[in-house]
XYZ file of C-alpha atoms in Angstrom:
595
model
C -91.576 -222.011 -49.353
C -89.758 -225.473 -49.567
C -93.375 -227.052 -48.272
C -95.311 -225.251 -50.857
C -92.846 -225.971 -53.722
C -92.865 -229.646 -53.397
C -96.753 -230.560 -51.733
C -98.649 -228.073 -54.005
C -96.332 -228.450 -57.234
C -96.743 -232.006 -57.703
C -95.197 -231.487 -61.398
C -91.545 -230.823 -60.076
C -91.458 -234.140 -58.391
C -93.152 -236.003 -61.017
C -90.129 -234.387 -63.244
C -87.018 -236.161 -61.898
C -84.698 -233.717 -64.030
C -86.807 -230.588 -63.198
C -86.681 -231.627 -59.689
C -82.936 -232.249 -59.867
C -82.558 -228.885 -61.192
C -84.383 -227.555 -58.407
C -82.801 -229.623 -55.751
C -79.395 -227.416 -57.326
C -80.989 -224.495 -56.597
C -81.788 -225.854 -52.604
C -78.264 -226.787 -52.545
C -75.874 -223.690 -53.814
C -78.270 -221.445 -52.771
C -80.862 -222.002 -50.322
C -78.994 -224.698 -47.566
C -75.581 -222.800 -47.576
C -77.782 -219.506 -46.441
C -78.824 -221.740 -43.676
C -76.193 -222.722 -42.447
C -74.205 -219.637 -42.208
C -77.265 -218.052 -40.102
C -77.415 -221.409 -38.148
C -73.988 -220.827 -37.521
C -74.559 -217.377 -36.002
C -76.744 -218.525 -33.160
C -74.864 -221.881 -32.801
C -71.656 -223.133 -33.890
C -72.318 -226.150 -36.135
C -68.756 -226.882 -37.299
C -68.977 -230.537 -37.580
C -70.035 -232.783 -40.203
C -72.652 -235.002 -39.023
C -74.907 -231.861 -37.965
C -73.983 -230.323 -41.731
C -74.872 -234.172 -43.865
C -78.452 -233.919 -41.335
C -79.235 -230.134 -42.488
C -78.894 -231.240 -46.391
C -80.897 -234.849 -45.805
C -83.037 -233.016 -44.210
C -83.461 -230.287 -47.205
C -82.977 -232.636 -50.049
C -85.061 -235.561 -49.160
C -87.983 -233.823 -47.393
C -89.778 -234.743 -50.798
C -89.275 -238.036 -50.133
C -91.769 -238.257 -47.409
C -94.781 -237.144 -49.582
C -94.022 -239.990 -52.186
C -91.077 -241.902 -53.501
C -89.726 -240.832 -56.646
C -90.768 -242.740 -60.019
C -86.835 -242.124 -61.294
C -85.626 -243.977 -58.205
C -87.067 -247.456 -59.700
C -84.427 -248.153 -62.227
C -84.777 -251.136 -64.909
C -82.908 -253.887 -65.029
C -79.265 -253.445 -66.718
C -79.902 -255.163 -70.060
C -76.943 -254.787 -72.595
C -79.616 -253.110 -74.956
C -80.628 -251.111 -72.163
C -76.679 -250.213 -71.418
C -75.833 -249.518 -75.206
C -79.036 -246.641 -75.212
C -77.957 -245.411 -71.915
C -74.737 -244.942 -73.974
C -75.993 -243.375 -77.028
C -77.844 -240.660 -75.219
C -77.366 -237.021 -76.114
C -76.861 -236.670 -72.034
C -74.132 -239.377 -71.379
C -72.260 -238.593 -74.796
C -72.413 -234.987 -73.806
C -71.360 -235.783 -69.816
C -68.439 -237.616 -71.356
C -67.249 -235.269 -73.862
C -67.690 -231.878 -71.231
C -65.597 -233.922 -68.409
C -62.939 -235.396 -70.697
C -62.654 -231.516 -71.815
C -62.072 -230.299 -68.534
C -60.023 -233.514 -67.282
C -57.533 -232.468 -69.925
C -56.920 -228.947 -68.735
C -57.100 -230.002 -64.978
C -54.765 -232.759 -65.539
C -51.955 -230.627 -67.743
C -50.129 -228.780 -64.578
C -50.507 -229.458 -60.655
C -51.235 -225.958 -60.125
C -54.014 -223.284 -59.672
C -54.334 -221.285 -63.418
C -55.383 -218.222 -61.591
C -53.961 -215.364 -58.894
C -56.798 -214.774 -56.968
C -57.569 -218.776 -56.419
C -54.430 -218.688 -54.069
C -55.623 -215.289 -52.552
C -59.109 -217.399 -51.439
C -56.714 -220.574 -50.538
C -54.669 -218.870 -48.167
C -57.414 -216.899 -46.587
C -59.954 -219.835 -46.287
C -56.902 -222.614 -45.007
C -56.890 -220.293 -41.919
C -60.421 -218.674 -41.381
C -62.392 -221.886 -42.003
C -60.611 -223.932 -39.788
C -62.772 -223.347 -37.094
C -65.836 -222.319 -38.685
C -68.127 -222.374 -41.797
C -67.654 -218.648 -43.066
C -65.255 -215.672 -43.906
C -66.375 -212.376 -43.056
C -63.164 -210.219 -44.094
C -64.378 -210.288 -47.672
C -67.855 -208.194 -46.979
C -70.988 -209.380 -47.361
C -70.935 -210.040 -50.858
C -68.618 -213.298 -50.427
C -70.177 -214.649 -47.399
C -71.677 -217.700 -48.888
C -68.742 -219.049 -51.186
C -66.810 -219.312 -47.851
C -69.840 -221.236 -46.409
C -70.083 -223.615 -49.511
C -65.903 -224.375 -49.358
C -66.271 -225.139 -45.772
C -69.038 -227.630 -46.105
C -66.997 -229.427 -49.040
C -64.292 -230.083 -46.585
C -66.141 -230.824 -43.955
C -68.367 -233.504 -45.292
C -65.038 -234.616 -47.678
C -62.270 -234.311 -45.555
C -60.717 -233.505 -48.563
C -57.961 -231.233 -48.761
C -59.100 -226.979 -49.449
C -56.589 -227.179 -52.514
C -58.150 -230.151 -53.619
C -61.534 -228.422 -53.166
C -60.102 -225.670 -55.839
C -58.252 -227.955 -57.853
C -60.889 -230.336 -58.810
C -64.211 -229.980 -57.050
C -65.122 -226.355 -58.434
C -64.414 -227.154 -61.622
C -65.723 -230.393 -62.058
C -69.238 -228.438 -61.113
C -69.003 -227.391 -64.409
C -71.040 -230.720 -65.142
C -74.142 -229.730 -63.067
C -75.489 -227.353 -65.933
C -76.482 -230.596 -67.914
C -79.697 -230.917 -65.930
C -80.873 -227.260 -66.650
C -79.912 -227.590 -70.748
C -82.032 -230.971 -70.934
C -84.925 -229.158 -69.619
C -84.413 -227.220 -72.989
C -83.015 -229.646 -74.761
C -85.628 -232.507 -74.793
C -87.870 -230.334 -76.435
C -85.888 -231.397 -79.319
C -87.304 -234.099 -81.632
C -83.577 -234.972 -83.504
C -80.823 -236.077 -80.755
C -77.917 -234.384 -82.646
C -79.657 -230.570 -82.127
C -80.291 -232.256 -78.704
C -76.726 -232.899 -78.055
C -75.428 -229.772 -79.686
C -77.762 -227.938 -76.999
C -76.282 -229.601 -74.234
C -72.472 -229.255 -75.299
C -73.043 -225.327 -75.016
C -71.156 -224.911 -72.029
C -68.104 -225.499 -74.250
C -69.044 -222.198 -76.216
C -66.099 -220.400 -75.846
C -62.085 -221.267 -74.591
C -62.676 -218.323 -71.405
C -66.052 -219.968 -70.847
C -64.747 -223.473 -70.206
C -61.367 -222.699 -68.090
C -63.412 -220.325 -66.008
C -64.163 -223.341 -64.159
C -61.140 -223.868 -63.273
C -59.962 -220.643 -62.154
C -61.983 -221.369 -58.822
C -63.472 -217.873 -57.822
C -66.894 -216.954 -56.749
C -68.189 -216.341 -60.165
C -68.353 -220.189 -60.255
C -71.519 -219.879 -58.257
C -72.569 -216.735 -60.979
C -72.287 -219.120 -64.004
C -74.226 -222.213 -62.552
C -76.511 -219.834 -61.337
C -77.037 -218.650 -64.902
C -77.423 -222.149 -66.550
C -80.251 -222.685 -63.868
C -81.924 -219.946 -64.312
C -82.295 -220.412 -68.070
C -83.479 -224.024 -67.752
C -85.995 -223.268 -64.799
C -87.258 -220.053 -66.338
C -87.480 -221.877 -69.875
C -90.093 -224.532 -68.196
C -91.653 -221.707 -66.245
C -92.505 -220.448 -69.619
C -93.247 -223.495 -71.669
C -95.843 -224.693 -68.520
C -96.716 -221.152 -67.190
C -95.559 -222.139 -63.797
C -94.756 -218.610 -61.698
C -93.179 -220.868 -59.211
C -90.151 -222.132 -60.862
C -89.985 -218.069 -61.778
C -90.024 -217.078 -57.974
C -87.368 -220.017 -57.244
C -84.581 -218.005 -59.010
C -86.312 -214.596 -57.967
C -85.330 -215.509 -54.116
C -81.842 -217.243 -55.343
C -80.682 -213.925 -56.993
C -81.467 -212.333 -54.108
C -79.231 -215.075 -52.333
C -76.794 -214.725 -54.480
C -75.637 -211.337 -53.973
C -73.509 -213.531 -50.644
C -71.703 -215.250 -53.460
C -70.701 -212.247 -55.857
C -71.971 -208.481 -56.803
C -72.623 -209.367 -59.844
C -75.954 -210.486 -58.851
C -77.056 -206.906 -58.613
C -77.737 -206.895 -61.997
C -79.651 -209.956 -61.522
C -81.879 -208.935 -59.318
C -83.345 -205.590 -61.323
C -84.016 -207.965 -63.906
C -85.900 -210.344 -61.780
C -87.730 -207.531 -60.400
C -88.849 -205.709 -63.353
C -90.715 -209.193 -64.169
C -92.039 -209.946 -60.898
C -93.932 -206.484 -61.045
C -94.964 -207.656 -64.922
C -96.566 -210.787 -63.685
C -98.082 -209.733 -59.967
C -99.645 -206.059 -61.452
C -102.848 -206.969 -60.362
C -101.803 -208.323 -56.603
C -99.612 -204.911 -56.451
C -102.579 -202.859 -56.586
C -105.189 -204.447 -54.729
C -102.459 -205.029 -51.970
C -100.771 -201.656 -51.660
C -99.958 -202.393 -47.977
C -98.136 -205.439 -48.357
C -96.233 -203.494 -51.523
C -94.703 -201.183 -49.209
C -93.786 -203.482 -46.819
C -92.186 -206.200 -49.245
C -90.285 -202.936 -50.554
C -89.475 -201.759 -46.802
C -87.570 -205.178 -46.521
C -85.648 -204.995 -49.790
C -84.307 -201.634 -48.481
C -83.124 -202.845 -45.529
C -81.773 -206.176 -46.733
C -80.064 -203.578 -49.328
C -78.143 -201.934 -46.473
C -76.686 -205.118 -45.014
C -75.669 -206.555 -48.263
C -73.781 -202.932 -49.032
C -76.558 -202.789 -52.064
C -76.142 -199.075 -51.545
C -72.990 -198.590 -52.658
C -72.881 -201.109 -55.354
C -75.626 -198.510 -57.083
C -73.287 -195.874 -56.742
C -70.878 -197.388 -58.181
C -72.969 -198.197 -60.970
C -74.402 -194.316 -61.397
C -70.889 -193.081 -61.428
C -69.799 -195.164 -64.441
C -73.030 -194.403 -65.994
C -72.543 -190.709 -65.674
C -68.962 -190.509 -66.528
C -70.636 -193.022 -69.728
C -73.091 -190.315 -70.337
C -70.312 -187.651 -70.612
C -67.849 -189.492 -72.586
C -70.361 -190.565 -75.264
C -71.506 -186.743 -75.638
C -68.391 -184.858 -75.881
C -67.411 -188.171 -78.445
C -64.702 -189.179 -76.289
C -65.221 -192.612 -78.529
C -62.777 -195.473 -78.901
C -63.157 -196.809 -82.111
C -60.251 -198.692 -82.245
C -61.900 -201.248 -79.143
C -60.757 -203.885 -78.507
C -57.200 -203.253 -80.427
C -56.552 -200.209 -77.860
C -58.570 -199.733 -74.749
C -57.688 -199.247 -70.967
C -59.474 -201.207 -68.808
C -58.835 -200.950 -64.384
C -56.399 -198.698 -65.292
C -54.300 -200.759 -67.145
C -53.434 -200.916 -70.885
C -55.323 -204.215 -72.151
C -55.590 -203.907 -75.740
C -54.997 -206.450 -78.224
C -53.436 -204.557 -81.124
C -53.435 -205.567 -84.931
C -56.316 -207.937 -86.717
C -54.845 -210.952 -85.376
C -55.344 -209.397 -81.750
C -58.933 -209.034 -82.078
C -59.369 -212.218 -83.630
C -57.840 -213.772 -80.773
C -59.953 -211.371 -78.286
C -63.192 -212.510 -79.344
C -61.915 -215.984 -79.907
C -61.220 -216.978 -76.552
C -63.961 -214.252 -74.320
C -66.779 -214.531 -76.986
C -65.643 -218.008 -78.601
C -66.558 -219.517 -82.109
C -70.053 -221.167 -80.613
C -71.537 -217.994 -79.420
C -70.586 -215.477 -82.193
C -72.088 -218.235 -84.422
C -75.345 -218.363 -82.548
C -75.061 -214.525 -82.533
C -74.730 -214.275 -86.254
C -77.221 -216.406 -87.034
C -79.769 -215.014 -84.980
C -79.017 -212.054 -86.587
C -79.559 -213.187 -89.675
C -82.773 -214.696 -89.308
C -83.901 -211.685 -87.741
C -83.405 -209.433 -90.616
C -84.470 -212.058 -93.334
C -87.417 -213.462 -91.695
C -90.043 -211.214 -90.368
C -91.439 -214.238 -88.933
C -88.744 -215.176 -86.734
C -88.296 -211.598 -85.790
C -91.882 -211.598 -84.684
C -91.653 -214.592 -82.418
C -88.617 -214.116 -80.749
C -89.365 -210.944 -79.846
C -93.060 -211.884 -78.783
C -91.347 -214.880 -76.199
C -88.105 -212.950 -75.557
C -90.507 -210.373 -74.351
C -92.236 -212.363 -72.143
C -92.575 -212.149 -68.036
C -90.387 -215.264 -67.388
C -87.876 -214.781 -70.041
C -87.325 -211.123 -69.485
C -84.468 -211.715 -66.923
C -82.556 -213.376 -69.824
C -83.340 -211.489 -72.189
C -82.439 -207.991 -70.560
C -79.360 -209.377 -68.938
C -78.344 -210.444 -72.652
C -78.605 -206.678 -73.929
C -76.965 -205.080 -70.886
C -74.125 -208.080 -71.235
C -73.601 -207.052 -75.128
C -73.889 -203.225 -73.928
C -71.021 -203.281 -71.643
C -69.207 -205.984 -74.112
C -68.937 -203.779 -77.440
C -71.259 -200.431 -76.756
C -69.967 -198.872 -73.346
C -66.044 -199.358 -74.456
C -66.696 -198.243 -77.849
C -68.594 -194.993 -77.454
C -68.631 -194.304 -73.751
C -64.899 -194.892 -73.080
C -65.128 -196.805 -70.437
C -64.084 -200.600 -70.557
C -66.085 -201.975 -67.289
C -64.780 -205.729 -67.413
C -66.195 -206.120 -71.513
C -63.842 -209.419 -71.849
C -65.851 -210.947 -68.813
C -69.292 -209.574 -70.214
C -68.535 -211.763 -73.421
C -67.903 -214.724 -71.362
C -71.177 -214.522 -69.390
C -72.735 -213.851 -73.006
C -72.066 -217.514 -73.875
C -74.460 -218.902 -71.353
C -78.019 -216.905 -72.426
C -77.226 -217.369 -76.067
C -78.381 -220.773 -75.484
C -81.989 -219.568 -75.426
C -82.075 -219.133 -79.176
C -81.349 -222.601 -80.206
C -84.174 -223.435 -79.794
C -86.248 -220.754 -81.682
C -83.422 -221.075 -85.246
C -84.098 -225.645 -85.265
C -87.659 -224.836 -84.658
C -88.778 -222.384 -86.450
C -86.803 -223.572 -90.220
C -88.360 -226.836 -91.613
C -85.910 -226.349 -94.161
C -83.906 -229.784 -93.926
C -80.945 -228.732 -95.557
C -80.986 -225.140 -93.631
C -80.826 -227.385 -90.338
C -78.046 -229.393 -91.694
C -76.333 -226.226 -92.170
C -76.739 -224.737 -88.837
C -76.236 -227.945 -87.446
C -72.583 -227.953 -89.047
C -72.211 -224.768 -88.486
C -72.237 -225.192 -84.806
C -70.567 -228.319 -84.996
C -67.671 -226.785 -86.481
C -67.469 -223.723 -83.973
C -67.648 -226.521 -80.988
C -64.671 -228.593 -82.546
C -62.485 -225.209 -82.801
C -63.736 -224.144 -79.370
C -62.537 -227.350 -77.847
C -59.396 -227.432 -79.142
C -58.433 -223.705 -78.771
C -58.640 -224.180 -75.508
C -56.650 -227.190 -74.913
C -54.198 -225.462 -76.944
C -54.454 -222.165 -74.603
C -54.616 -224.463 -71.516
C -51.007 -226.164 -72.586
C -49.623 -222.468 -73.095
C -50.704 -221.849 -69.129
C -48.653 -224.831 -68.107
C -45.856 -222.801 -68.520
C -47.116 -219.790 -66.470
C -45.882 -221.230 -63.334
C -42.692 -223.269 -64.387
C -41.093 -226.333 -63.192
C -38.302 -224.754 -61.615
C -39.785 -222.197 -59.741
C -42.243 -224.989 -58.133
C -39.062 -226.820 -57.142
C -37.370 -223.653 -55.428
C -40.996 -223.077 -53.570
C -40.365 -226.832 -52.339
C -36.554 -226.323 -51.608
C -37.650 -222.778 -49.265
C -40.466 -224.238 -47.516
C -38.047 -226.768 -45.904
C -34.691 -224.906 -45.678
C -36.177 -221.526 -44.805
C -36.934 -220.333 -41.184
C -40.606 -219.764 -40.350
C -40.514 -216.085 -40.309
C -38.608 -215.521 -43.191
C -39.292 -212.264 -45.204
C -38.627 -212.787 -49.348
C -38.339 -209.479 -51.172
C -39.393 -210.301 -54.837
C -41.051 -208.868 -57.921
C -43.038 -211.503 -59.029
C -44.215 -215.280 -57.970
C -46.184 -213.555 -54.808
C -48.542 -216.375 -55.179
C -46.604 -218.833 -55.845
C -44.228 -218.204 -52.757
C -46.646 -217.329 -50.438
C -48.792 -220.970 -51.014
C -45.914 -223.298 -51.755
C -42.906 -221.641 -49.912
C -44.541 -220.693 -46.855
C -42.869 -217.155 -46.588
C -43.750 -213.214 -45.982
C -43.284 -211.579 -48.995
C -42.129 -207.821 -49.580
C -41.692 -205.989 -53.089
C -38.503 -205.146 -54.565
C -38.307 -203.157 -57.849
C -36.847 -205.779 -60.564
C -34.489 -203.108 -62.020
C -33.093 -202.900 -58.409
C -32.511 -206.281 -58.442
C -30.658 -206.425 -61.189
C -28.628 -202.901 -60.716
C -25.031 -202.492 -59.759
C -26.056 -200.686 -56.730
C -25.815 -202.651 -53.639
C -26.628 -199.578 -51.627
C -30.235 -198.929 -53.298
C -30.706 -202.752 -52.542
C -29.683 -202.181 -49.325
C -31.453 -199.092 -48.559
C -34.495 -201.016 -49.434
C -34.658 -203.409 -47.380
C -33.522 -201.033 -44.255
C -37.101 -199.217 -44.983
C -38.468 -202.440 -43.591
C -36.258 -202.690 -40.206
C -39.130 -202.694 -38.137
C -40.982 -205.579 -39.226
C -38.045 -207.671 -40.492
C -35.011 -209.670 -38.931
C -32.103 -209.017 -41.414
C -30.663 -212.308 -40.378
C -33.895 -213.847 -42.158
C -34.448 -211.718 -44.813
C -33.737 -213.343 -48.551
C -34.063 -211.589 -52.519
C -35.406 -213.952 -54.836
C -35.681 -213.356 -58.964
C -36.725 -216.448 -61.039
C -36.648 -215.526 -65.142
C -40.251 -215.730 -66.805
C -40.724 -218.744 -69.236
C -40.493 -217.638 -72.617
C -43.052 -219.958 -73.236
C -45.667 -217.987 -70.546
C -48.612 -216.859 -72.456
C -48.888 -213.834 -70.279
C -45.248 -212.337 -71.638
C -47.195 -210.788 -74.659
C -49.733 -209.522 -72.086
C -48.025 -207.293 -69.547
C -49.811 -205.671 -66.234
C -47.527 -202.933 -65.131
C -48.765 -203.781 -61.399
C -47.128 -205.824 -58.455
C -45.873 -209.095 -58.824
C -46.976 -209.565 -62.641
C -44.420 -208.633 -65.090
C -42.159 -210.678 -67.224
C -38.254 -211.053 -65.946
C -35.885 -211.522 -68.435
C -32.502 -213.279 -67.932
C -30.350 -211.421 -66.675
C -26.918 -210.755 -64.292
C -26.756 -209.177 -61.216
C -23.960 -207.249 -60.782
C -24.913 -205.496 -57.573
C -25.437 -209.399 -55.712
C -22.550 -211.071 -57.331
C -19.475 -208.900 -56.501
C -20.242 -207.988 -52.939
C -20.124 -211.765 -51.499
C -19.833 -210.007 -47.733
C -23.497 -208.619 -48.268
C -25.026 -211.244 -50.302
C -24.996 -214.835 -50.466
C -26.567 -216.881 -53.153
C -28.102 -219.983 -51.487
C -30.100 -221.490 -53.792
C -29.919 -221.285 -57.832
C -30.878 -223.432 -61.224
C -30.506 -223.693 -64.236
C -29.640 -219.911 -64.515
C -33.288 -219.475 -64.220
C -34.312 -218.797 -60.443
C -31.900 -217.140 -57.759
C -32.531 -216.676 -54.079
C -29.647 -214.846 -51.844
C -29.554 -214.225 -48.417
C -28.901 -210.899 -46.913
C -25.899 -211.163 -44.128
């Protein structure tokens, strides 16, 4: 495929962004695959065979003909001041100064399950270049962390910290792809600062989780599958066709993905389908059986379940319409109550950028019946169909399923991921208005939702300094070296937090037995762990939230998540022959050892 993509598709390497984008594609997608089935046969856990498998992928073009881009001018200072003025650099700079605030506003990970992947990956990928305890659908994401550190030597944290996020530059290439079709560089520039849609949108990326891979994916897909339209090229189409199908090692999600992809591959290869019913059967034979490995199975289940239980909530008018002020989503009360709780809701998932776009859109739809006719024409089309469909079904479980199905399957994330194939009707509202001032007013009107965008989330990101204080960094620090090795912490909170920095096995302890007067229940609860514990090791730590934690408002009743007040602890204090208080400060974190 690789052969035929770059010998008989000349136009991709005479396209040094296309080809980049492509090359993106090879590199999240295709090499990482690989090398995890590489890996199977024959252990390749060492760098120099990993840098030869991606020279080898990346510049097998190379060897047909050197690349026109690779001849760059001389640096004249005119040359240097255009290079400057460019709707790409200015957008580069503003999009990594964005993110090098937030990164650069606490040392830590903003995110629980970014420790959960740490910890497992520090250990499992030590000695090879995947993690299979996660199932199938994660397999990948393991093999793309292990390759960073092999070939960087840098550090895994590091790898979250900084690398991951900083990917969040990558989606330029796609976006110019779209964007150059532009004539005026400010609409060229406002395409390109998209990824800063929405506050959720831009710290995703630095809450490193799989869905990284999900949202580069996505800004990929829309470039590629916006030139496979514009130059009717199927190949560009079938590119992100076989990296869905990849993707579904990175994250479920891809599921989706892939029904989408193909509904449109039988759209555009009707008349191959039925001359070739043989081959039909057999291509579908595959899918089935690349379904059971990858545990497709019961990821449709899954799905038919919420659809029926959907199907009966929305008949029997078991409605919400009081979503998003009052909904339960995982089991958990999420709501955001009162008009200034859904104003912050679809501030920060949906963001200013995107329900502009959305409005707009809207808008032109209804008042012109030629814009309604076009859209829907190219929206309609085999290559954009993908996006298009996975726009609806992202707006159906966002605002529809919650609303009048009663069932709230992740609708904050669905308005995140809507931010991303929004982007696709730029182009169609600056294109089809020659209406000077009704650019100028779209223009500002974007403008304006970017500027709030930005800053909301700096804002938000300064709140989530204060979601892992100071202090209880410092009493991490202060365990990991005065603890024993196989200490066991009983706690109600920090699990992540202790288990990365402090080194220690962590057990739950209700807070309100903490903080009781009775010694025995504390007691008691700790004996129920005899077994598996050496009392001589065995510690109860409490550290007060900040008051200044954005998450106080926002309370999970589940393990290790909810607020701690100040407060005394009658039950430790007075019984000095049962509990001794070994570290403490500031009246704000406690940890006593059990004698």
């Amino acid at each position: 495929m690789y052969y035929s993509l770059f010998y008989r598709h000349q136009f991709i390497i005479n396209d040094a962004v296309l080809l980049t984008s492509v090359g993106l594609i090879f590199s999240i997608f295709f090499i990482p695959l690989v090398l995890f089935l590489t890996d199977l046969v024959l252990p390749i856990n060492h760098p120099l065979i990993l840098s030869f498998i991606y020279i080898a992928f990346l510049l097998l073009p190379l060897l047909r003909a050197p690349l026109p881009f690779l001849a760059l001018p001389p640096l004249r200072h005119s040359y240097i001041l255009k290079i400057i003025r460019h709707p790409v650099f200015l957008s580069f700079a503003l999009i990594l100064t964005t993110h090098l605030v937030c990164l650069n506003q606490y040392s830590f990970l903003p995110g629980l399950d970014a420790y959960t992947w740490l910890l497992k990956y520090e250990v499992s990928l030590s000695s090879q270049i995947y993690d299979l305890s996660a199932g199938p659908n994660r397999i990948l994401f393991s093999t793309l962390v292990a390759v960073f550190h092999q070939l960087s030597h840098a550090p895994f944290f590091s790898i979250f910290k900084y690398w991951f996020p900083l990917l969040s530059l990558l989606p330029l290439f796609p976006l110019w792809l779209i964007a150059r079709t532009f004539k005026s560089p400010l609409h060229q520039l406002l395409l390109l600062l998209s990824p800063l849609a929405s506050p959720a949108l831009i710290l995703d990326w630095e809450t490193t989780r799989h869905h990284v891979v999900l949202l580069l994916f996505l800004y990929l897909s829309l470039g590629l599958l916006f030139t496979a339209h514009r130059y009717q090229q199927p190949i560009l189409f079938h590119l992100t066709f076989l990296a869905s199908f990849i993707g579904l090692l990175y994250h479920p999600l891809f599921l989706i993905l892939i029904i989408f992809w193909l509904f449109s591959a039988l759209m555009i290869h009707r008349p191959f389908i039925n001359q070739h019913p043989l081959i039909t059967i057999s291509a579908a034979f595959l899918f089935f059986i690349v379904a059971h490995f990858l545990n497709i199975t019961s990821l449709f289940t899954n799905i038919f379940i919420r659809l029926s239980a959907a199907t009966s909530n929305f008949i029997n008018f078991r409605w919400n319409l009081r979503y998003p002020a009052a909904f339960i989503g995982e089991g958990m009360s999420m709501g955001w109550p009162g008009l200034t709780g859904v104003l912050k809701y679809y501030g920060y998932y949906a963001g200013p950028l995107t329900l502009a776009i959305l409005l707009t859109t809207f808008l032109f739809i209804y008042f012109f019946p030629a814009f309604r006719r076009r859209i829907f024409q190219v929206l309609c089309t085999p290559f954009l169909v993908p996006i298009s469909s996975f726009l609806l079904i992202l707006l159906f479980l966002a605002e529809i399923l919650p609303r009048f199905a009663g069932i709230a399957y992740l609708p904050d994330r669905a308005w995140l991921l809507i931010g991303i194939p929004t982007i696709i009707f730029i182009p169609f509202l600056f294109n089809f208005t020659s209406s000077q001032r009704l650019q100028v007013l779209l223009l500002s009107l974007y403008s304006v939702a970017l500027l709030i965008s930005v800053t909301g989330t700096i804002y938000i990101n300064h709140a989530l300094a204060f979601s892992i204080p100071d202090y209880e960094l410092t009493a991490a620090a202060w365990m990991k070296d005065n603890l024993p090795s196989n200490a066991h912490v009983f706690t109600s909170s920090s699990k992540n937090i202790l288990r990365y920095y402090a080194r220690v096995k962590l057990l739950w302890m209700d807070p309100r037995v903490i903080t009781s007067d009775n010694s025995e229940a504390i007691l008691s609860r700790v004996g129920e762990y005899h077994d598996i514990i050496d009392p001589t090791k065995t510690y109860i730590y409490y550290a007060v939230t900040d008051p200044r934690n954005p998450f106080v408002e926002r309370q999970y009743v589940s393990s290790f998540t909810q607020a701690r007040p100040p407060s005394l602890f009658p039950a430790l204090t007075s019984h000095p022959d049962k509990f001794e208080l070994v570290y403490s400060k500031l009246n704000l974190v406690y940890l006593w050892r059990i004698k």
